[in-house]
Every structure is written in structure tokens, then in C-alpha cells.
GROMACS .gro file of C-alpha atoms in nm:
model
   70
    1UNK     CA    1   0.000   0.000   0.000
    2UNK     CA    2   0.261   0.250   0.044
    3UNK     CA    3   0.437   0.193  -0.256
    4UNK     CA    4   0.115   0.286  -0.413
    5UNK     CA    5   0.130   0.614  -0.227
    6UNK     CA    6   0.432   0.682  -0.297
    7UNK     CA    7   0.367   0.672  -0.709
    8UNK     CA    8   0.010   0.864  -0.597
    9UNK     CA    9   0.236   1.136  -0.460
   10UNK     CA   10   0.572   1.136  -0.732
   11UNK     CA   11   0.327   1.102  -0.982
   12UNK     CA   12   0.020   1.278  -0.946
   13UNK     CA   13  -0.111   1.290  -1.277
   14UNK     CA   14  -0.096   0.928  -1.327
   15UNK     CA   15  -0.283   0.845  -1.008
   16UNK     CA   16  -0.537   1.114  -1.160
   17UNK     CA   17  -0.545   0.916  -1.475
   18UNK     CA   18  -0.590   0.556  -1.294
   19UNK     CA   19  -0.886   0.686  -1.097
   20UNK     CA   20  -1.103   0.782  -1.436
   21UNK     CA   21  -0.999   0.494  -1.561
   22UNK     CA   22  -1.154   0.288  -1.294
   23UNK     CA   23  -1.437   0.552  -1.274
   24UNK     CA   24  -1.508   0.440  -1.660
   25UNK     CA   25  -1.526   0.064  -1.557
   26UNK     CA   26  -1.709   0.104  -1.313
   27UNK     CA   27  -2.024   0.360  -1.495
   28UNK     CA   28  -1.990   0.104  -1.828
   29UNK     CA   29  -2.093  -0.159  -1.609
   30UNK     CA   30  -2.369   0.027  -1.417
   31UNK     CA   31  -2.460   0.096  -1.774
   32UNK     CA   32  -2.473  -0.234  -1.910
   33UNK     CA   33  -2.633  -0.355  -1.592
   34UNK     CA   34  -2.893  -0.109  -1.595
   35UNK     CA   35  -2.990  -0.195  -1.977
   36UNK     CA   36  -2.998  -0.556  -1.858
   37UNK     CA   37  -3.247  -0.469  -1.570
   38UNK     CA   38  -3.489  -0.283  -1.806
   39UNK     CA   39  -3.467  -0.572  -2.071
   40UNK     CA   40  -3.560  -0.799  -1.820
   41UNK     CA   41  -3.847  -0.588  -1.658
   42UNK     CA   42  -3.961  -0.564  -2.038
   43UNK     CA   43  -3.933  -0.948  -2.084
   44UNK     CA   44  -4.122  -0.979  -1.738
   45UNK     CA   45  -4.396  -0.775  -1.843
   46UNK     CA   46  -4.459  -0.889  -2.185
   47UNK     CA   47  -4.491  -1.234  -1.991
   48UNK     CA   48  -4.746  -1.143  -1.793
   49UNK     CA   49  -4.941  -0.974  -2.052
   50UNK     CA   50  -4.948  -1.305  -2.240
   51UNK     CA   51  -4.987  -1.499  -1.940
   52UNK     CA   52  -5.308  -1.270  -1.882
   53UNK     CA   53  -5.458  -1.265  -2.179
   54UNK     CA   54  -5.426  -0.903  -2.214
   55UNK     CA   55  -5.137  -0.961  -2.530
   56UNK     CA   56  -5.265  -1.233  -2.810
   57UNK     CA   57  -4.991  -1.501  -2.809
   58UNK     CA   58  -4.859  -1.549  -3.163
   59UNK     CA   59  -4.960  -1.830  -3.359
   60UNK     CA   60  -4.549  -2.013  -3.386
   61UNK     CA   61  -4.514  -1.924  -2.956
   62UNK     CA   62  -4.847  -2.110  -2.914
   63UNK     CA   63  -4.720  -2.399  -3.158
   64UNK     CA   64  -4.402  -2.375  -2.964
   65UNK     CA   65  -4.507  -2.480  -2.650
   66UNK     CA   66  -4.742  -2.751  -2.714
   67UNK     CA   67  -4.488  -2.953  -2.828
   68UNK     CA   68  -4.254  -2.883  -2.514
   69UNK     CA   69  -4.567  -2.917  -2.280
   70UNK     CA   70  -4.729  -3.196  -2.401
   0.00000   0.00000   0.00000
């Protein structure tokens, strides 16, 4: 740890540099993560709407699972 320190303080600008670096990892994968969430709240909800009744199943997805059900 202090040999990090050490290059923090001789070389500040590179320290500077490190710390957006890791500041980029870290927001690309909030933003990837947050486009997988809202995918999968989509795919949730379309579920349900078919499930209900309230979305008309297509005619292959219907075709589809009879022959995994049964």
C-alpha cells in the first residue's frame, strides 16, 4: 500500500489518470447492468401480458409450446 502512495504522490497525474480509468469501468458496467435490468423488466412484463390474456400469443409461440408441454 505504500508503494502505491508513494507513485500517488511522485506522480500525481498518473494516479489522476488511474482513478477515471476505474471511474469508466465502473459507470460502463452500471450501464450495461442497468440496460440488462430494463430488458428484463420488459421481458417480465410482456410475460405477464401473455400470461393474462391481455397480449394475443402469436400463432409459432403457441405452436411452440405444445410440443414442449405436451
Amino acid at each position: 500500500m505504500n508503494e502505491l502512495m508513494n507513485l500517488a504522490q511522485a506522480a500525481p497525474w498518473l494516479a489522476i489518470g488511474g482513478a477515471l480509468v476505474v471511474l469508466n469501468l465502473v459507470l460502463l458496467v452500471l450501464k450495461i447492468t442497468k440496460k440488462l435490468l430494463l430488458l428484463a423488466v420488459g421481458v417480465v412484463l410482456v410475460a405477464i401480458g401473455i400470461y393474462t390474456g391481455v397480449i394475443d400469443a402469436p400463432s409459432g409461440l403457441v405452436t411452440v409450446s405444445s410440443v414442449f408441454i405436451g
